[in-house]
DNA sequence: AATGGAGTTGACTAACAACTCAACATTTAT
DNA sequence: ATAAATGTTGAGTTGTTAGTCAACTCCATT
């Protein structure tokens, strides 16, 4: 159904004409690690590494994160320590919100203040 | 500033007149583990274990989760795989929402459909 | 024909998470 | 005072995460 993280990364990297070694150096990992991730031999990198990759390639961070199913630490902390936010998220999950509905909520957020 | 997970658990458990052994058996862990957690010798349990504790003691799940800074797996999956939800959360984090504002959002959610 | 750049692979590892087990100490009830 | 219940502690276990390192292979040039 959904494209793997590896394939997505490989395609994006190639589009930008960056070698595995170049990318690896920019983000501070071994290049062989990039290879394995691109071929889905290893799971997607940690959130912070994924973010570095997105920045290095100049693509929206969320797209990559969501394909890797990874949560940045700051978000995890915010949610994990906030009962009210947790309740909100539980309710949202139960409603199975669509992409557009999430967009709407993000708009509402700005109008909240 | 904020009460530790351990102290909170110890207080709640005592209020309900439950021994460490009883609680441990109900949720399926060794009782010595409960002791260590209550004395903050070990970090708060995994989210799923924390939820079992909350259920066993009859207290709201979110209160305990938020004190342990743990995120249930289903929430993590939902967020981690949804770019639109991630953007929403990022925006919310940037705004430093108060408890009441989160409550408002949860209300709005119901009115969304 | 050999050098260099790019990609792939196997084996290994350090750190952390989430506990268990056995022994001992303390508190409570009889 | 003693037995039973309850609580604490040290040491060890098992699994997962997030990678590294060295050794290849496969091409494209020179």
mmCIF file of C-alpha atoms (C1' of nucleotides) in Angstrom:
data_model
loop_
_atom_site.group_PDB
_atom_site.id
_atom_site.type_symbol
_atom_site.label_atom_id
_atom_site.label_comp_id
_atom_site.label_asym_id
_atom_site.label_seq_id
_atom_site.Cartn_x
_atom_site.Cartn_y
_atom_site.Cartn_z
ATOM 1 C CA UNK A 1 0.000 0.000 0.000
ATOM 2 C CA UNK A 2 2.276 2.691 1.332
ATOM 3 C CA UNK A 3 5.749 3.307 0.039
ATOM 4 C CA UNK A 4 8.495 2.126 2.316
ATOM 5 C CA UNK A 5 10.705 4.614 4.063
ATOM 6 C CA UNK A 6 13.703 3.203 2.259
ATOM 7 C CA UNK A 7 12.336 3.609 -1.215
ATOM 8 C CA UNK A 8 11.110 7.085 -0.493
ATOM 9 C CA UNK A 9 14.489 8.137 0.813
ATOM 10 C CA UNK A 10 16.354 6.609 -2.080
ATOM 11 C CA UNK A 11 14.126 8.412 -4.590
ATOM 12 C CA UNK A 12 14.367 11.742 -2.835
ATOM 13 C CA UNK A 13 18.110 11.525 -2.432
ATOM 14 C CA UNK A 14 18.601 10.665 -6.099
ATOM 15 C CA UNK A 15 16.349 13.486 -7.209
ATOM 16 C CA UNK A 16 18.663 15.826 -5.400
ATOM 17 C CA UNK A 17 21.739 14.170 -6.888
ATOM 18 C CA UNK A 18 23.325 13.401 -3.578
ATOM 19 C CA UNK A 19 25.383 10.265 -2.951
ATOM 20 C CA UNK A 20 24.897 8.099 0.101
ATOM 21 C CA UNK A 21 28.314 9.183 1.284
ATOM 22 C CA UNK A 22 27.566 12.861 0.933
ATOM 23 C CA UNK A 23 24.289 12.547 2.762
ATOM 24 C CA UNK A 24 25.811 10.397 5.456
ATOM 25 C CA UNK A 25 28.572 12.881 6.125
ATOM 26 C CA UNK A 26 26.174 15.811 6.314
ATOM 27 C CA UNK A 27 24.044 14.175 8.917
ATOM 28 C CA UNK A 28 26.846 12.425 10.756
ATOM 29 C CA UNK A 29 26.272 8.703 10.261
ATOM 30 C CA UNK A 30 28.136 5.986 8.416
ATOM 31 C CA UNK A 31 27.233 5.759 4.736
ATOM 32 C CA UNK A 32 26.599 2.047 4.932
ATOM 33 C CA UNK A 33 23.810 2.830 7.304
ATOM 34 C CA UNK A 34 22.099 4.929 4.664
ATOM 35 C CA UNK A 35 22.366 2.037 2.258
ATOM 36 C CA UNK A 36 20.719 -0.381 4.621
ATOM 37 C CA UNK A 37 17.937 1.995 5.445
ATOM 38 C CA UNK A 38 17.292 2.669 1.782
ATOM 39 C CA UNK A 39 16.998 -1.050 1.138
ATOM 40 C CA UNK A 40 14.827 -1.569 4.188
ATOM 41 C CA UNK A 41 17.396 -3.822 5.797
ATOM 42 C CA UNK A 42 17.223 -1.633 8.849
ATOM 43 C CA UNK A 43 14.227 0.241 10.225
ATOM 44 C CA UNK A 44 13.894 3.989 9.652
ATOM 45 C CA UNK A 45 16.343 6.085 11.670
ATOM 46 C CA UNK A 46 15.561 7.792 14.937
ATOM 47 C CA UNK A 47 13.394 10.896 14.697
ATOM 48 C CA UNK A 48 16.290 13.291 15.214
ATOM 49 C CA UNK A 49 18.309 11.609 12.460
ATOM 50 C CA UNK A 50 15.305 11.603 10.165
ATOM 51 C CA UNK A 51 14.946 15.324 10.713
ATOM 52 C CA UNK A 52 18.581 15.885 9.809
ATOM 53 C CA UNK A 53 18.076 13.939 6.619
ATOM 54 C CA UNK A 54 15.029 15.985 5.665
ATOM 55 C CA UNK A 55 16.931 19.207 6.303
ATOM 56 C CA UNK A 56 19.978 18.001 4.373
ATOM 57 C CA UNK A 57 17.812 17.147 1.388
ATOM 58 C CA UNK A 58 15.600 20.178 1.699
ATOM 59 C CA UNK A 59 12.310 18.360 2.012
ATOM 60 C CA UNK A 60 9.481 18.840 4.507
ATOM 61 C CA UNK A 61 10.345 17.176 7.771
ATOM 62 C CA UNK A 62 6.869 15.793 8.413
ATOM 63 C CA UNK A 63 6.750 13.836 5.199
ATOM 64 C CA UNK A 64 9.790 11.824 6.129
ATOM 65 C CA UNK A 65 8.889 11.470 9.782
ATOM 66 C CA UNK A 66 5.452 10.170 8.980
ATOM 67 C CA UNK A 67 6.844 7.596 6.596
ATOM 68 C CA UNK A 68 9.173 6.363 9.287
ATOM 69 C CA UNK A 69 6.529 6.409 11.979
ATOM 70 C CA UNK A 70 8.803 8.383 14.265
ATOM 71 C CA UNK A 71 7.969 11.027 16.826
ATOM 72 C CA UNK A 72 10.378 13.858 17.667
ATOM 73 C CA UNK A 73 11.410 13.987 21.278
ATOM 74 C CA UNK A 74 9.928 17.378 21.972
ATOM 75 C CA UNK A 75 6.526 16.234 20.789
ATOM 76 C CA UNK A 76 6.749 13.048 22.753
ATOM 77 C CA UNK A 77 7.643 15.022 25.867
ATOM 78 C CA UNK A 78 4.894 17.538 25.352
ATOM 79 C CA UNK A 79 2.261 14.879 24.896
ATOM 80 C CA UNK A 80 3.582 12.464 27.434
ATOM 81 C CA UNK A 81 3.529 14.998 30.215
ATOM 82 C CA UNK A 82 0.220 16.671 29.511
ATOM 83 C CA UNK A 83 -2.952 14.883 30.539
ATOM 84 C CA UNK A 84 -5.193 17.338 28.711
ATOM 85 C CA UNK A 85 -3.250 16.924 25.493
ATOM 86 C CA UNK A 86 -3.398 13.162 25.914
ATOM 87 C CA UNK A 87 -7.149 13.290 26.232
ATOM 88 C CA UNK A 88 -7.386 15.387 23.132
ATOM 89 C CA UNK A 89 -5.291 12.939 21.178
ATOM 90 C CA UNK A 90 -7.324 9.998 22.372
ATOM 91 C CA UNK A 91 -10.500 11.681 21.238
ATOM 92 C CA UNK A 92 -8.932 12.549 17.901
ATOM 93 C CA UNK A 93 -7.764 8.999 17.395
ATOM 94 C CA UNK A 94 -11.212 7.661 18.128
ATOM 95 C CA UNK A 95 -12.646 9.951 15.466
ATOM 96 C CA UNK A 96 -10.246 8.798 12.785
ATOM 97 C CA UNK A 97 -9.710 12.315 11.502
ATOM 98 C CA UNK A 98 -8.924 12.859 7.854
ATOM 99 C CA UNK A 99 -6.014 14.862 6.572
ATOM 100 C CA UNK A 100 -8.332 17.765 5.795
ATOM 101 C CA UNK A 101 -9.858 17.710 9.224
ATOM 102 C CA UNK A 102 -6.431 17.893 10.784
ATOM 103 C CA UNK A 103 -5.745 20.869 8.550
ATOM 104 C CA UNK A 104 -8.922 22.507 9.785
ATOM 105 C CA UNK A 105 -7.916 21.955 13.370
ATOM 106 C CA UNK A 106 -4.555 23.532 12.703
ATOM 107 C CA UNK A 107 -6.372 26.552 11.340
ATOM 108 C CA UNK A 108 -8.642 26.713 14.367
ATOM 109 C CA UNK A 109 -5.572 26.633 16.482
ATOM 110 C CA UNK A 110 -4.406 29.929 15.109
ATOM 111 C CA UNK A 111 -7.829 31.441 15.667
ATOM 112 C CA UNK A 112 -7.770 30.302 19.257
ATOM 113 C CA UNK A 113 -5.771 33.395 20.202
ATOM 114 C CA UNK B 1 8.042 21.151 41.363
ATOM 115 C CA UNK B 2 6.086 18.246 40.033
ATOM 116 C CA UNK B 3 5.468 15.147 42.061
ATOM 117 C CA UNK B 4 7.437 12.140 40.984
ATOM 118 C CA UNK B 5 5.699 9.193 39.424
ATOM 119 C CA UNK B 6 6.799 7.014 42.287
ATOM 120 C CA UNK B 7 5.388 9.145 45.043
ATOM 121 C CA UNK B 8 2.128 9.598 43.190
ATOM 122 C CA UNK B 9 1.743 5.882 42.692
ATOM 123 C CA UNK B 10 2.573 5.089 46.279
ATOM 124 C CA UNK B 11 -0.003 7.579 47.529
ATOM 125 C CA UNK B 12 -2.710 6.396 45.181
ATOM 126 C CA UNK B 13 -2.106 2.761 45.943
ATOM 127 C CA UNK B 14 -2.232 3.387 49.682
ATOM 128 C CA UNK B 15 -5.415 5.388 49.388
ATOM 129 C CA UNK B 16 -7.006 2.362 47.837
ATOM 130 C CA UNK B 17 -5.571 0.059 50.503
ATOM 131 C CA UNK B 18 -3.803 -2.182 48.071
ATOM 132 C CA UNK B 19 -0.479 -3.832 48.815
ATOM 133 C CA UNK B 20 2.384 -3.862 46.354
ATOM 134 C CA UNK B 21 1.933 -7.587 45.987
ATOM 135 C CA UNK B 22 -1.736 -7.319 45.224
ATOM 136 C CA UNK B 23 -1.210 -4.634 42.668
ATOM 137 C CA UNK B 24 1.703 -6.467 41.124
ATOM 138 C CA UNK B 25 -0.278 -9.642 40.731
ATOM 139 C CA UNK B 26 -3.219 -7.854 39.161
ATOM 140 C CA UNK B 27 -1.105 -6.238 36.499
ATOM 141 C CA UNK B 28 1.290 -9.125 36.039
ATOM 142 C CA UNK B 29 4.680 -7.885 37.241
ATOM 143 C CA UNK B 30 6.945 -8.766 40.123
ATOM 144 C CA UNK B 31 6.062 -6.916 43.310
ATOM 145 C CA UNK B 32 9.631 -5.800 43.840
ATOM 146 C CA UNK B 33 9.316 -3.879 40.626
ATOM 147 C CA UNK B 34 6.457 -1.868 42.083
ATOM 148 C CA UNK B 35 8.585 -1.063 45.078
ATOM 149 C CA UNK B 36 11.426 0.270 42.986
ATOM 150 C CA UNK B 37 9.159 2.340 40.852
ATOM 151 C CA UNK B 38 7.459 3.803 43.899
ATOM 152 C CA UNK B 39 10.819 4.818 45.302
ATOM 153 C CA UNK B 40 11.977 6.178 41.977
ATOM 154 C CA UNK B 41 14.793 3.668 41.771
ATOM 155 C CA UNK B 42 13.536 2.729 38.339
ATOM 156 C CA UNK B 43 11.853 4.924 35.740
ATOM 157 C CA UNK B 44 8.077 4.801 35.323
ATOM 158 C CA UNK B 45 6.806 1.630 33.674
ATOM 159 C CA UNK B 46 5.995 1.249 30.005
ATOM 160 C CA UNK B 47 2.794 2.930 28.866
ATOM 161 C CA UNK B 48 0.858 -0.319 28.639
ATOM 162 C CA UNK B 49 1.884 -1.290 32.176
ATOM 163 C CA UNK B 50 1.024 2.168 33.442
ATOM 164 C CA UNK B 51 -2.423 1.806 31.939
ATOM 165 C CA UNK B 52 -2.917 -1.521 33.679
ATOM 166 C CA UNK B 53 -1.955 0.093 36.961
ATOM 167 C CA UNK B 54 -4.415 2.917 36.471
ATOM 168 C CA UNK B 55 -7.187 0.450 35.667
ATOM 169 C CA UNK B 56 -6.311 -1.770 38.625
ATOM 170 C CA UNK B 57 -6.464 1.206 40.979
ATOM 171 C CA UNK B 58 -9.494 2.754 39.323
ATOM 172 C CA UNK B 59 -7.928 6.082 38.543
ATOM 173 C CA UNK B 60 -7.932 8.076 35.291
ATOM 174 C CA UNK B 61 -5.375 6.656 32.915
ATOM 175 C CA UNK B 62 -4.137 10.009 31.649
ATOM 176 C CA UNK B 63 -3.159 11.257 35.057
ATOM 177 C CA UNK B 64 -0.737 8.421 35.554
ATOM 178 C CA UNK B 65 0.541 8.407 31.997
ATOM 179 C CA UNK B 66 1.286 12.086 32.075
ATOM 180 C CA UNK B 67 3.205 11.755 35.295
ATOM 181 C CA UNK B 68 5.314 9.049 33.761
ATOM 182 C CA UNK B 69 5.776 10.892 30.500
ATOM 183 C CA UNK B 70 4.719 7.849 28.566
ATOM 184 C CA UNK B 71 2.818 7.648 25.320
ATOM 185 C CA UNK B 72 0.572 4.678 24.519
ATOM 186 C CA UNK B 73 1.532 2.797 21.411
ATOM 187 C CA UNK B 74 -1.649 3.504 19.523
ATOM 188 C CA UNK B 75 -1.198 7.225 19.969
ATOM 189 C CA UNK B 76 2.413 7.055 18.961
ATOM 190 C CA UNK B 77 1.488 5.129 15.838
ATOM 191 C CA UNK B 78 -1.309 7.469 14.929
ATOM 192 C CA UNK B 79 0.853 10.538 15.267
ATOM 193 C CA UNK B 80 3.996 9.066 13.854
ATOM 194 C CA UNK B 81 2.334 8.030 10.633
ATOM 195 C CA UNK B 82 0.243 11.095 9.980
ATOM 196 C CA UNK B 83 1.971 14.170 8.590
ATOM 197 C CA UNK B 84 -1.085 16.383 9.079
ATOM 198 C CA UNK B 85 -1.404 15.356 12.706
ATOM 199 C CA UNK B 86 2.295 15.973 13.198
ATOM 200 C CA UNK B 87 1.948 19.487 11.850
ATOM 201 C CA UNK B 88 -0.933 20.123 14.159
ATOM 202 C CA UNK B 89 1.026 18.973 17.145
ATOM 203 C CA UNK B 90 4.007 21.053 16.202
ATOM 204 C CA UNK B 91 1.835 24.119 15.987
ATOM 205 C CA UNK B 92 0.210 23.301 19.302
ATOM 206 C CA UNK B 93 3.562 22.829 20.953
ATOM 207 C CA UNK B 94 4.767 26.170 19.653
ATOM 208 C CA UNK B 95 1.749 27.842 21.204
ATOM 209 C CA UNK B 96 2.310 26.348 24.645
ATOM 210 C CA UNK B 97 -1.357 25.630 25.134
ATOM 211 C CA UNK B 98 -2.805 25.681 28.609
ATOM 212 C CA UNK B 99 -4.831 22.883 30.112
ATOM 213 C CA UNK B 100 -8.013 24.833 29.514
ATOM 214 C CA UNK B 101 -7.160 25.496 25.907
ATOM 215 C CA UNK B 102 -6.625 21.810 25.344
ATOM 216 C CA UNK B 103 -10.018 21.226 26.892
ATOM 217 C CA UNK B 104 -11.544 23.715 24.487
ATOM 218 C CA UNK B 105 -9.957 21.976 21.550
ATOM 219 C CA UNK B 106 -11.339 18.676 22.717
ATOM 220 C CA UNK B 107 -14.784 20.271 22.776
ATOM 221 C CA UNK B 108 -14.323 21.697 19.305
ATOM 222 C CA UNK B 109 -13.410 18.260 18.165
ATOM 223 C CA UNK B 110 -16.837 16.957 19.013
ATOM 224 C CA UNK B 111 -18.441 19.862 17.230
ATOM 225 C CA UNK B 112 -16.372 19.155 14.142
ATOM 226 C CA UNK B 113 -18.891 16.536 13.030
ATOM 227 C "C1'" DA C 1 44.377 -2.931 -16.361
ATOM 228 C "C1'" DA C 2 43.828 -0.366 -12.818
ATOM 229 C "C1'" DT C 3 42.028 3.481 -10.101
ATOM 230 C "C1'" DG C 4 38.194 5.630 -8.005
ATOM 231 C "C1'" DG C 5 33.451 6.446 -6.788
ATOM 232 C "C1'" DA C 6 29.184 4.477 -5.442
ATOM 233 C "C1'" DG C 7 26.463 0.952 -3.298
ATOM 234 C "C1'" DT C 8 25.710 -3.493 -0.570
ATOM 235 C "C1'" DT C 9 26.399 -6.806 3.066
ATOM 236 C "C1'" DG C 10 27.652 -9.530 7.434
ATOM 237 C "C1'" DA C 11 29.007 -9.244 11.898
ATOM 238 C "C1'" DC C 12 29.306 -6.785 15.782
ATOM 239 C "C1'" DT C 13 28.288 -3.364 19.716
ATOM 240 C "C1'" DA C 14 27.041 0.050 23.300
ATOM 241 C "C1'" DA C 15 23.337 1.893 25.582
ATOM 242 C "C1'" DC C 16 18.945 1.696 27.217
ATOM 243 C "C1'" DA C 17 14.191 -0.297 28.545
ATOM 244 C "C1'" DA C 18 11.555 -3.112 31.182
ATOM 245 C "C1'" DC C 19 11.637 -5.913 33.826
ATOM 246 C "C1'" DT C 20 12.751 -10.821 37.297
ATOM 247 C "C1'" DC C 21 14.747 -13.430 41.236
ATOM 248 C "C1'" DA C 22 16.541 -14.081 45.653
ATOM 249 C "C1'" DA C 23 17.700 -12.215 49.852
ATOM 250 C "C1'" DC C 24 17.007 -9.203 53.487
ATOM 251 C "C1'" DA C 25 14.578 -5.462 56.426
ATOM 252 C "C1'" DT C 26 10.611 -3.389 58.436
ATOM 253 C "C1'" DT C 27 6.016 -2.964 59.991
ATOM 254 C "C1'" DT C 28 1.657 -4.800 61.822
ATOM 255 C "C1'" DA C 29 -1.298 -7.999 64.210
ATOM 256 C "C1'" DT C 30 -1.754 -11.628 67.594
ATOM 257 C "C1'" DA D 1 7.604 -11.768 71.343
ATOM 258 C "C1'" DT D 2 6.761 -13.867 67.330
ATOM 259 C "C1'" DA D 3 4.683 -14.803 62.947
ATOM 260 C "C1'" DA D 4 2.866 -13.009 58.893
ATOM 261 C "C1'" DA D 5 2.486 -9.491 55.820
ATOM 262 C "C1'" DT D 6 4.596 -5.980 53.558
ATOM 263 C "C1'" DG D 7 8.376 -3.353 51.655
ATOM 264 C "C1'" DT D 8 13.344 -2.651 49.935
ATOM 265 C "C1'" DT D 9 17.641 -3.766 47.578
ATOM 266 C "C1'" DG D 10 21.507 -5.803 44.611
ATOM 267 C "C1'" DA D 11 22.406 -8.294 40.810
ATOM 268 C "C1'" DG D 12 21.221 -10.157 36.648
ATOM 269 C "C1'" DT D 13 18.289 -11.036 32.261
ATOM 270 C "C1'" DT D 14 16.215 -10.329 27.793
ATOM 271 C "C1'" DG D 15 15.041 -7.624 24.051
ATOM 272 C "C1'" DT D 16 15.313 -3.390 21.252
ATOM 273 C "C1'" DT D 17 17.429 0.755 19.229
ATOM 274 C "C1'" DA D 18 20.452 2.869 16.522
ATOM 275 C "C1'" DG D 19 23.784 2.547 14.725
ATOM 276 C "C1'" DT D 20 29.581 1.225 13.342
ATOM 277 C "C1'" DC D 21 33.406 -1.107 10.819
ATOM 278 C "C1'" DA D 22 35.552 -3.770 7.487
ATOM 279 C "C1'" DA D 23 35.079 -6.276 3.580
ATOM 280 C "C1'" DC D 24 33.318 -6.907 -0.426
ATOM 281 C "C1'" DT D 25 30.957 -5.869 -5.503
ATOM 282 C "C1'" DC D 26 29.705 -3.222 -9.448
ATOM 283 C "C1'" DC D 27 30.629 0.371 -12.731
ATOM 284 C "C1'" DA D 28 32.670 4.231 -15.228
ATOM 285 C "C1'" DT D 29 36.895 6.362 -16.414
ATOM 286 C "C1'" DT D 30 41.719 6.973 -17.287
#
